[in-house]
XYZ file of C-alpha atoms in Angstrom:
572
model
C -31.581 -4.065 41.906
C -31.157 -1.975 44.915
C -28.449 -2.723 47.409
C -30.669 -2.267 50.578
C -32.673 -5.021 48.863
C -29.847 -7.507 49.155
C -28.960 -6.517 52.572
C -32.617 -7.010 53.732
C -33.289 -10.301 52.232
C -30.045 -11.970 51.127
C -27.991 -11.588 54.388
C -30.579 -12.873 57.239
C -27.731 -14.167 59.578
C -25.478 -12.513 62.162
C -22.244 -13.500 60.092
C -21.011 -14.686 57.021
C -17.613 -16.642 56.165
C -16.010 -16.747 52.970
C -13.816 -19.738 51.884
C -10.698 -17.747 52.670
C -11.903 -17.339 56.354
C -12.948 -13.618 55.762
C -15.999 -13.054 57.903
C -18.892 -10.697 57.905
C -20.298 -9.189 61.090
C -23.843 -7.639 61.432
C -24.365 -5.929 64.510
C -27.366 -4.634 65.973
C -28.776 -1.049 64.441
C -27.341 1.102 67.126
C -24.001 -0.437 66.595
C -24.212 -0.199 62.841
C -25.018 3.556 62.971
C -21.884 4.408 64.793
C -20.228 2.211 62.547
C -21.190 4.391 59.626
C -19.838 7.547 61.639
C -16.743 6.039 62.200
C -16.280 4.993 58.476
C -16.987 8.196 57.212
C -14.709 9.868 60.003
C -11.906 7.336 59.106
C -11.781 8.973 55.577
C -11.905 12.690 57.324
C -15.249 13.266 55.294
C -19.149 13.578 56.050
C -21.835 11.871 54.264
C -23.906 13.545 51.665
C -26.228 12.800 48.909
C -25.099 10.850 46.308
C -25.109 11.095 42.540
C -27.606 9.253 40.550
C -25.390 8.599 37.511
C -22.904 5.889 37.745
C -19.368 6.289 36.601
C -16.853 3.885 35.150
C -15.170 3.372 38.317
C -11.898 4.468 39.695
C -9.167 1.665 39.899
C -7.759 0.906 43.342
C -3.881 0.158 42.939
C -1.261 -2.130 44.687
C 2.038 -1.140 43.337
C 0.655 -0.508 40.014
C -1.663 -3.354 39.899
C -5.255 -2.993 39.826
C -7.227 -4.812 42.267
C -10.932 -3.722 41.989
C -12.987 -0.414 41.461
C -14.642 2.092 43.384
C -17.764 4.054 42.129
C -19.011 7.114 43.332
C -17.518 9.685 46.012
C -18.124 9.511 49.501
C -18.972 12.740 51.369
C -16.561 15.757 50.259
C -14.241 12.960 48.685
C -14.350 12.507 44.999
C -14.142 8.918 43.273
C -10.488 9.897 42.580
C -9.387 10.908 45.954
C -11.126 7.777 47.489
C -9.356 5.531 45.233
C -5.916 7.174 46.142
C -6.557 7.166 50.042
C -7.302 3.303 49.526
C -4.451 2.587 47.355
C -1.935 4.686 49.943
C -3.570 2.609 53.056
C -3.153 -0.716 51.320
C 0.434 0.172 50.075
C 1.124 0.713 54.045
C -0.541 -2.225 54.940
C 1.494 -4.142 52.568
C 4.949 -2.725 53.815
C 3.784 -3.271 57.436
C 4.892 -6.853 58.917
C 3.018 -6.137 61.804
C -0.204 -5.818 59.918
C -1.538 -9.467 60.070
C -3.988 -10.370 57.153
C -5.659 -13.046 59.327
C -7.246 -10.006 61.099
C -9.255 -8.850 58.189
C -12.659 -8.686 58.464
C -16.064 -7.162 57.053
C -18.285 -5.231 59.223
C -21.713 -4.100 58.047
C -23.017 -0.804 58.945
C -26.663 0.717 58.355
C -25.503 2.569 54.996
C -21.862 1.538 54.430
C -20.138 -1.905 54.665
C -16.267 -1.718 56.077
C -13.371 -3.786 55.482
C -11.256 -3.735 58.863
C -7.853 -4.876 60.090
C -8.668 -5.297 63.648
C -10.372 -2.062 64.264
C -8.577 -0.022 61.622
C -11.015 0.287 58.667
C -9.180 -0.153 55.415
C -11.723 0.689 53.143
C -15.623 1.541 52.772
C -18.164 -0.095 50.534
C -21.244 2.120 49.490
C -24.490 1.397 47.826
C -23.116 2.828 44.657
C -20.370 -0.107 44.227
C -23.696 -2.354 44.843
C -25.380 -0.721 41.978
C -22.527 -0.786 39.680
C -21.524 -4.257 40.026
C -25.404 -5.497 40.659
C -24.297 -7.365 43.591
C -25.232 -6.840 47.713
C -22.989 -4.458 49.117
C -21.641 -6.993 51.951
C -20.807 -9.352 48.753
C -18.891 -6.435 47.088
C -17.187 -5.756 50.668
C -16.158 -9.452 50.972
C -14.783 -10.024 47.433
C -12.697 -6.888 47.951
C -11.596 -7.888 51.158
C -10.270 -11.452 49.813
C -8.875 -9.641 46.960
C -6.767 -7.197 49.458
C -5.504 -10.226 51.324
C -4.741 -12.267 48.527
C -2.617 -9.230 46.757
C -0.659 -7.901 50.030
C 0.174 -11.805 50.822
C 1.641 -12.490 47.284
C 3.625 -8.953 47.709
C 5.197 -10.052 50.758
C 5.765 -13.530 49.425
C 7.664 -12.066 46.661
C 9.855 -9.786 48.794
C 11.193 -12.886 50.693
C 14.358 -14.637 49.657
C 12.449 -17.483 48.483
C 9.995 -15.767 46.179
C 12.955 -13.338 44.842
C 14.892 -16.672 43.982
C 12.006 -18.188 42.344
C 11.339 -15.087 40.309
C 14.695 -15.202 39.536
C 14.522 -18.497 37.901
C 11.449 -17.956 35.907
C 12.947 -14.797 34.675
C 15.927 -16.608 33.382
C 13.905 -19.447 31.990
C 11.810 -16.805 30.068
C 15.044 -15.355 28.900
C 16.197 -18.602 27.406
C 12.714 -19.409 26.010
C 12.829 -16.062 24.090
C 16.445 -16.243 22.876
C 15.113 -19.579 21.425
C 11.933 -18.298 20.051
C 13.828 -15.261 18.093
C 16.476 -17.747 16.824
C 13.628 -19.699 15.496
C 11.938 -17.321 13.856
C 14.872 -16.038 12.319
C 15.748 -19.606 10.939
C 11.955 -19.754 9.833
C 12.132 -16.343 7.763
C 15.404 -17.723 5.959
C 14.155 -21.238 5.466
C 10.835 -19.348 3.755
C 12.980 -16.904 1.641
C 14.905 -19.887 0.239
C 11.601 -21.717 -0.298
C 9.953 -19.282 -2.020
C 12.868 -18.388 -4.538
C 12.310 -21.231 -6.553
C 8.449 -20.780 -6.947
C 8.189 -16.830 -7.028
C 8.653 -16.477 -10.772
C 5.660 -18.715 -11.407
C 3.619 -17.064 -9.029
C 4.406 -13.425 -9.097
C 2.910 -11.762 -12.148
C 3.267 -7.960 -13.010
C 0.257 -6.011 -12.929
C -0.634 -5.168 -16.421
C -3.667 -2.804 -17.433
C -4.290 -2.368 -21.164
C -1.069 -3.711 -22.308
C 0.926 -1.300 -19.946
C 2.917 -2.486 -16.926
C 1.616 -0.813 -13.785
C 3.747 -2.652 -11.208
C 6.662 -4.855 -12.147
C 7.631 -8.131 -11.114
C 10.890 -6.775 -9.005
C 8.455 -4.245 -7.398
C 6.232 -6.826 -6.148
C 9.040 -9.006 -4.758
C 10.364 -6.088 -3.211
C 6.925 -5.309 -1.538
C 6.544 -8.729 -0.494
C 10.280 -8.949 0.907
C 9.656 -6.078 2.840
C 6.198 -7.082 4.362
C 7.872 -10.295 5.619
C 10.719 -8.204 7.183
C 7.925 -5.866 8.745
C 6.211 -9.151 10.240
C 9.384 -10.430 11.534
C 10.135 -7.484 13.356
C 6.668 -7.094 14.429
C 6.546 -10.547 15.979
C 10.058 -9.956 17.725
C 8.686 -6.713 19.519
C 5.549 -8.736 20.804
C 7.550 -11.252 21.863
C 10.263 -9.090 23.574
C 7.074 -6.852 24.961
C 5.459 -9.932 26.529
C 9.089 -11.005 28.304
C 9.311 -7.763 29.580
C 5.736 -7.364 30.985
C 5.652 -10.886 32.422
C 9.490 -10.673 34.185
C 8.490 -6.973 35.589
C 5.263 -8.565 37.244
C 7.446 -11.089 38.918
C 9.441 -8.665 41.346
C 7.698 -6.387 43.847
C 9.714 -3.286 42.727
C 8.792 -3.368 39.229
C 5.295 -4.510 39.153
C 4.095 -0.851 38.343
C 6.169 -0.802 35.212
C 4.651 -4.385 34.251
C 0.881 -3.217 34.960
C 2.203 0.193 32.787
C 3.314 -2.029 30.079
C 0.243 -4.022 29.846
C -2.187 -1.148 29.742
C 0.178 0.372 26.730
C -0.971 -2.915 24.921
C -4.379 -3.319 26.126
C -5.686 -0.014 26.070
C -5.662 0.451 22.301
C -6.913 -3.030 21.844
C -9.683 -2.369 24.378
C -10.529 0.748 23.003
C -10.676 -0.449 19.443
C -12.700 -3.606 20.397
C -15.096 -0.776 22.363
C -15.234 1.049 19.066
C -15.960 -2.022 17.059
C -18.765 -3.110 19.401
C -20.272 0.593 19.355
C -20.150 0.646 15.462
C -21.384 -2.648 14.725
C -25.163 -1.478 13.736
C -23.333 0.986 11.786
C -21.277 -1.647 10.164
C -24.133 -3.509 9.483
C -25.901 -0.884 8.069
C -23.456 0.156 5.718
C -23.032 -3.613 4.553
C -26.759 -3.799 3.872
C -26.540 -0.445 1.865
C -23.517 -2.024 -0.220
C -25.256 -5.491 -0.907
C -28.439 -3.499 -2.231
C -26.627 -1.273 -4.353
C -24.490 -3.875 -5.857
C -27.526 -6.157 -6.363
C -29.270 -3.090 -8.163
C -26.104 -2.403 -10.307
C -25.899 -6.224 -11.173
C -29.417 -6.664 -11.871
C -29.469 -3.318 -13.973
C -26.423 -4.220 -15.799
C -27.955 -7.559 -16.761
C -31.126 -5.638 -18.121
C -29.055 -3.188 -20.120
C -26.657 -5.784 -21.264
C -29.887 -7.804 -22.898
C -30.920 -4.469 -24.375
C -27.703 -3.894 -26.134
C -27.426 -7.314 -27.366
C -31.040 -6.874 -28.753
C -32.159 -9.641 -26.913
C -34.680 -7.316 -25.091
C -36.539 -4.790 -26.718
C -37.766 -1.607 -24.966
C -40.287 0.756 -27.208
C -38.254 4.085 -28.014
C -35.169 2.629 -26.608
C -32.380 2.070 -28.849
C -29.848 -0.696 -28.434
C -26.523 1.555 -28.658
C -27.984 3.672 -25.569
C -27.798 0.490 -23.288
C -23.997 0.813 -22.460
C -23.936 4.714 -21.720
C -27.314 4.246 -19.648
C -25.592 1.494 -17.824
C -22.696 3.564 -17.143
C -24.931 6.549 -15.754
C -26.931 4.277 -13.550
C -23.893 2.498 -12.309
C -22.615 5.906 -11.356
C -25.597 7.236 -9.665
C -26.100 4.219 -7.803
C -22.527 4.769 -6.498
C -23.093 7.964 -5.396
C -26.190 7.235 -3.711
C -24.667 4.509 -1.704
C -22.283 6.739 -0.401
C -24.948 9.304 0.448
C -26.650 6.624 2.246
C -23.827 5.091 4.068
C -21.927 8.472 5.016
C -24.070 8.968 8.298
C -23.033 5.701 9.614
C -19.347 6.253 8.960
C -17.038 7.356 12.019
C -16.093 10.654 10.071
C -19.579 12.016 9.927
C -19.635 13.758 13.071
C -16.112 15.314 12.389
C -15.772 18.988 12.426
C -12.748 18.788 10.398
C -14.089 16.587 7.711
C -17.042 18.559 7.423
C -14.871 21.707 6.920
C -12.901 19.896 4.558
C -16.117 18.742 2.400
C -17.319 22.503 2.347
C -13.968 23.528 1.158
C -14.233 20.759 -1.626
C -17.771 22.009 -2.663
C -16.723 25.536 -2.862
C -13.718 24.620 -5.178
C -15.963 22.283 -7.048
C -18.352 24.774 -7.720
C -15.708 27.556 -8.671
C -13.576 25.422 -10.807
C -15.553 22.986 -12.650
C -18.423 24.812 -14.399
C -16.819 23.876 -17.853
C -16.630 20.437 -16.750
C -20.009 20.099 -15.734
C -21.074 21.641 -18.878
C -18.983 18.930 -20.908
C -20.561 16.209 -18.960
C -23.929 17.422 -19.503
C -23.306 18.113 -23.087
C -21.809 14.573 -23.329
C -25.019 13.122 -21.771
C -27.308 15.165 -24.450
C -24.831 13.658 -27.386
C -25.145 10.288 -26.412
C -29.207 10.526 -26.134
C -29.722 12.376 -29.350
C -27.523 9.838 -30.664
C -25.322 12.179 -32.833
C -22.937 9.747 -33.276
C -21.311 6.215 -32.311
C -17.698 4.761 -31.638
C -15.836 4.144 -35.171
C -18.395 6.819 -37.242
C -16.653 8.965 -39.717
C -17.729 12.336 -38.633
C -16.982 15.991 -39.254
C -17.065 18.472 -36.016
C -16.652 22.040 -37.001
C -13.016 22.007 -38.530
C -11.899 18.438 -37.336
C -12.769 15.643 -39.767
C -12.008 11.795 -38.773
C -13.051 8.774 -37.163
C -14.361 8.980 -33.554
C -12.205 6.505 -31.203
C -13.589 7.239 -27.566
C -16.475 8.578 -26.187
C -16.254 9.993 -22.401
C -18.707 12.106 -20.709
C -16.069 14.842 -20.812
C -14.200 14.850 -24.450
C -14.732 13.183 -27.531
C -11.439 11.659 -29.253
C -11.333 11.922 -33.040
C -8.502 10.306 -35.273
C -8.092 12.377 -38.350
C -7.023 10.768 -41.723
C -3.598 12.168 -41.117
C -3.454 9.701 -38.155
C -3.674 12.596 -35.716
C -5.756 12.354 -32.287
C -7.624 15.393 -31.396
C -9.796 15.770 -28.391
C -12.952 18.052 -28.713
C -14.888 19.076 -25.545
C -18.133 17.865 -25.560
C -19.660 21.357 -25.045
C -17.498 22.511 -28.162
C -19.056 19.568 -30.027
C -22.376 20.251 -29.101
C -22.281 24.133 -30.158
C -20.545 22.945 -33.433
C -22.332 21.376 -36.327
C -21.804 17.877 -36.165
C -21.674 15.951 -39.765
C -22.121 12.231 -39.586
C -21.179 10.331 -42.641
C -21.449 6.794 -41.408
C -24.964 7.735 -39.941
C -25.753 8.272 -43.832
C -24.547 4.755 -44.776
C -26.556 2.958 -42.400
C -29.848 4.855 -42.481
C -29.760 5.824 -46.115
C -28.307 4.877 -49.482
C -24.956 6.154 -48.721
C -22.845 9.256 -48.973
C -22.588 11.288 -51.965
C -18.805 11.948 -53.099
C -18.788 14.906 -55.899
C -16.208 16.851 -57.817
C -16.535 19.587 -60.305
C -14.494 20.381 -63.708
C -15.176 23.161 -66.209
C -15.284 22.165 -69.854
C -15.364 24.521 -72.802
C -18.678 25.114 -74.829
C -16.941 23.417 -77.728
C -17.271 19.934 -76.355
C -20.915 18.861 -76.505
C -22.434 18.378 -72.978
C -23.537 14.668 -73.532
C -19.939 13.747 -74.118
C -18.843 15.184 -70.921
C -21.752 13.394 -69.065
C -20.297 10.480 -70.694
C -16.763 10.769 -69.657
C -17.555 11.590 -66.062
C -20.198 8.695 -65.741
C -17.134 6.267 -67.066
C -14.492 7.960 -64.728
C -16.901 7.188 -61.491
C -17.708 3.778 -62.985
C -13.895 3.119 -62.821
C -13.572 4.212 -59.578
C -13.735 1.363 -56.640
C -15.897 1.984 -53.932
C -18.753 3.659 -56.012
C -22.078 1.918 -55.657
C -23.826 0.939 -59.033
C -27.323 1.099 -57.362
C -28.069 3.972 -57.023
C -26.028 4.829 -60.211
C -23.808 8.134 -60.415
C -25.180 11.046 -61.951
C -23.749 14.292 -63.546
C -25.146 17.770 -62.494
C -24.245 21.046 -64.646
C -23.992 23.525 -61.821
C -23.258 26.666 -63.838
C -22.810 28.134 -67.321
C -20.201 30.704 -67.093
C -18.884 32.970 -69.833
C -16.287 30.731 -71.454
C -17.002 26.897 -70.024
C -19.843 25.134 -68.328
C -19.348 23.546 -64.889
C -20.046 20.026 -64.859
C -20.459 18.089 -61.407
C -19.874 14.284 -61.065
C -21.991 12.580 -58.135
C -21.474 9.126 -56.728
C -22.678 6.949 -54.076
C -20.572 5.055 -51.505
C -20.836 3.579 -48.129
C -16.952 3.267 -47.687
C -16.821 6.769 -45.928
C -13.541 5.752 -44.140
C -11.807 5.652 -47.585
C -13.127 9.263 -48.889
C -9.704 10.809 -49.355
C -8.515 7.632 -51.347
C -11.888 7.737 -53.125
C -11.902 11.134 -54.107
C -8.045 10.833 -55.602
C -8.892 7.701 -57.382
C -11.883 9.630 -58.802
C -9.874 12.615 -60.051
C -7.328 10.375 -61.529
C -10.003 8.549 -63.244
C -11.370 11.872 -64.754
C -8.091 13.230 -66.231
C -7.539 9.656 -67.881
C -11.014 9.330 -69.285
C -10.687 13.106 -70.746
C -7.117 12.236 -71.873
C -7.935 9.268 -73.758
C -10.729 11.563 -75.461
C -8.179 14.027 -76.565
C -10.446 16.538 -74.562
C -8.441 19.180 -72.618
C -9.559 20.360 -69.195
C -8.953 24.114 -69.429
C -9.667 26.865 -67.038
C -11.986 29.625 -68.286
C -8.959 32.054 -68.168
C -6.624 29.921 -69.878
C -9.392 28.931 -72.724
C -9.701 32.853 -73.344
C -6.163 33.487 -74.013
C -5.160 30.580 -76.036
C -1.889 31.489 -78.232
C -1.804 28.438 -80.318
C 0.419 26.479 -78.359
C 0.099 22.360 -78.454
C -2.389 21.033 -76.247
C -1.382 19.927 -72.871
C -3.332 16.290 -72.878
C -0.409 13.761 -72.541
C 0.196 11.307 -75.532
C -1.307 7.992 -75.444
C 2.066 6.440 -74.590
C 2.468 8.620 -71.564
C -0.767 7.400 -69.836
C 0.160 5.380 -66.860
C -1.494 2.019 -65.466
C -4.556 4.068 -64.631
C -5.196 4.677 -68.058
C -5.172 0.982 -68.836
C -7.702 0.359 -65.901
C -9.992 3.157 -67.396
C -10.040 1.528 -71.003
C -10.465 -2.097 -69.757
C -13.737 -3.811 -68.557
C -16.645 -1.603 -68.563
C -14.927 1.016 -70.049
C -13.880 -0.956 -73.523
C -16.828 0.166 -75.078
C -16.153 3.645 -74.404
C -12.921 3.311 -75.941
C -14.224 1.456 -78.992
C -16.771 4.167 -79.592
C -13.839 6.863 -79.530
C -12.089 4.907 -82.125
């Protein structure tokens, strides 16, 4: 909308009055051209081509209070200089008791519309104001004139004795109200503290994670108490700030302070509101990204959960891989969500943040090579199904049960109750023996032990005693049955190896101990001495080292009982 179209079509009459009595004069063309020259000369400038871009405007003040805004320069005067000169003229008019506001009028020229007090031009309205406010130039001038008249009359009224008394009374009332509000705020704070004291033990609970108290009850109570104190202080400051802003605005000498205090409070709010409005499309985009990512994570989590519980089968995908795959997918979706949402954040264009990200990338590339290799090794170990949680394994020299699997390390608890953290890269490079997998996939793990017996003892008798010892060992399977292997024939003795199947791999140390005890008991009962080759070669005629029957402990009775009673009868 152009201002000249308003001038040509909207105001066909010679004069236009406002409700306050300010009227608009429309002289003939020659008079209007002369008036334009006078308006420019009154500001000591000459007309020039106005710029096409609109600014946000510069405020015109009267003793610190904003009346209206002007837009664009006029001749050689910049927009800021125009506003400054108009402000100075209005302050002079307000302080001049001989300047009667009844003489204020608006005179329309060919290119400018002037606000005049008698024959004195107070200000000039250009087409720039009309374009910025989307109003006819004459309408803008009338509104500005009415604003000027009301502001000057209000300022003069405030300086009268009656105005000062009224402002003083209002200030006193507001002060009493402020004291009552502050006192009521203190009473409410103490009342609330007493009321919450009786129920906070029932409402406040410590923050516990996996049995560890992260935040205690007393810490939570201290934080809540501190928050209420800060809230009380903040409300008190707002009340005092509002009181000072209002009281300063009642007196003509402190109006500038009032406007300054008000701008201190409103400017951040306006700026934040502007940022919020400008960033609303970005916020909506981030919300959409978050909603979609959360939906994908939950959907795939439900899908992998069904696979893990074997409610849904995918050919070639094992159920134990469902949980680690869900975690990897969730991690990738979170990273993708951050990458998609980052361009819509306020820090996306920050050079400082970009520098930090570059520095972080360099540090990550230089210092995390081992961590990345461990992560890759952890993924490989997961999808090769080398072991599961709870499996009895041997990684290099580490032997024990797997108690935790992460993408960086695997934690193993040894039979000596020691927790060993094995980096995944080392676990992948070393050999891994999974005893539990042998039990799940096959007939069990074969535990074995080797002894040497002299050639004077028939080998069937040795086989029989070893099988009796294996049968007496609780934890060995009957099917497949234990068996004996003759590993070697030495110069003075033969090596016999007893082998037995077991699925109780978590008790391997105890099974070996019981097996060795049963072997000793079986050979002692049979009066067969377990000799080493050198010991047998240098016999000097001393008595046998086998203990007497009465010296055998409870283990010997166990060996001779049950399934072994037939063997004892055979020996007799």
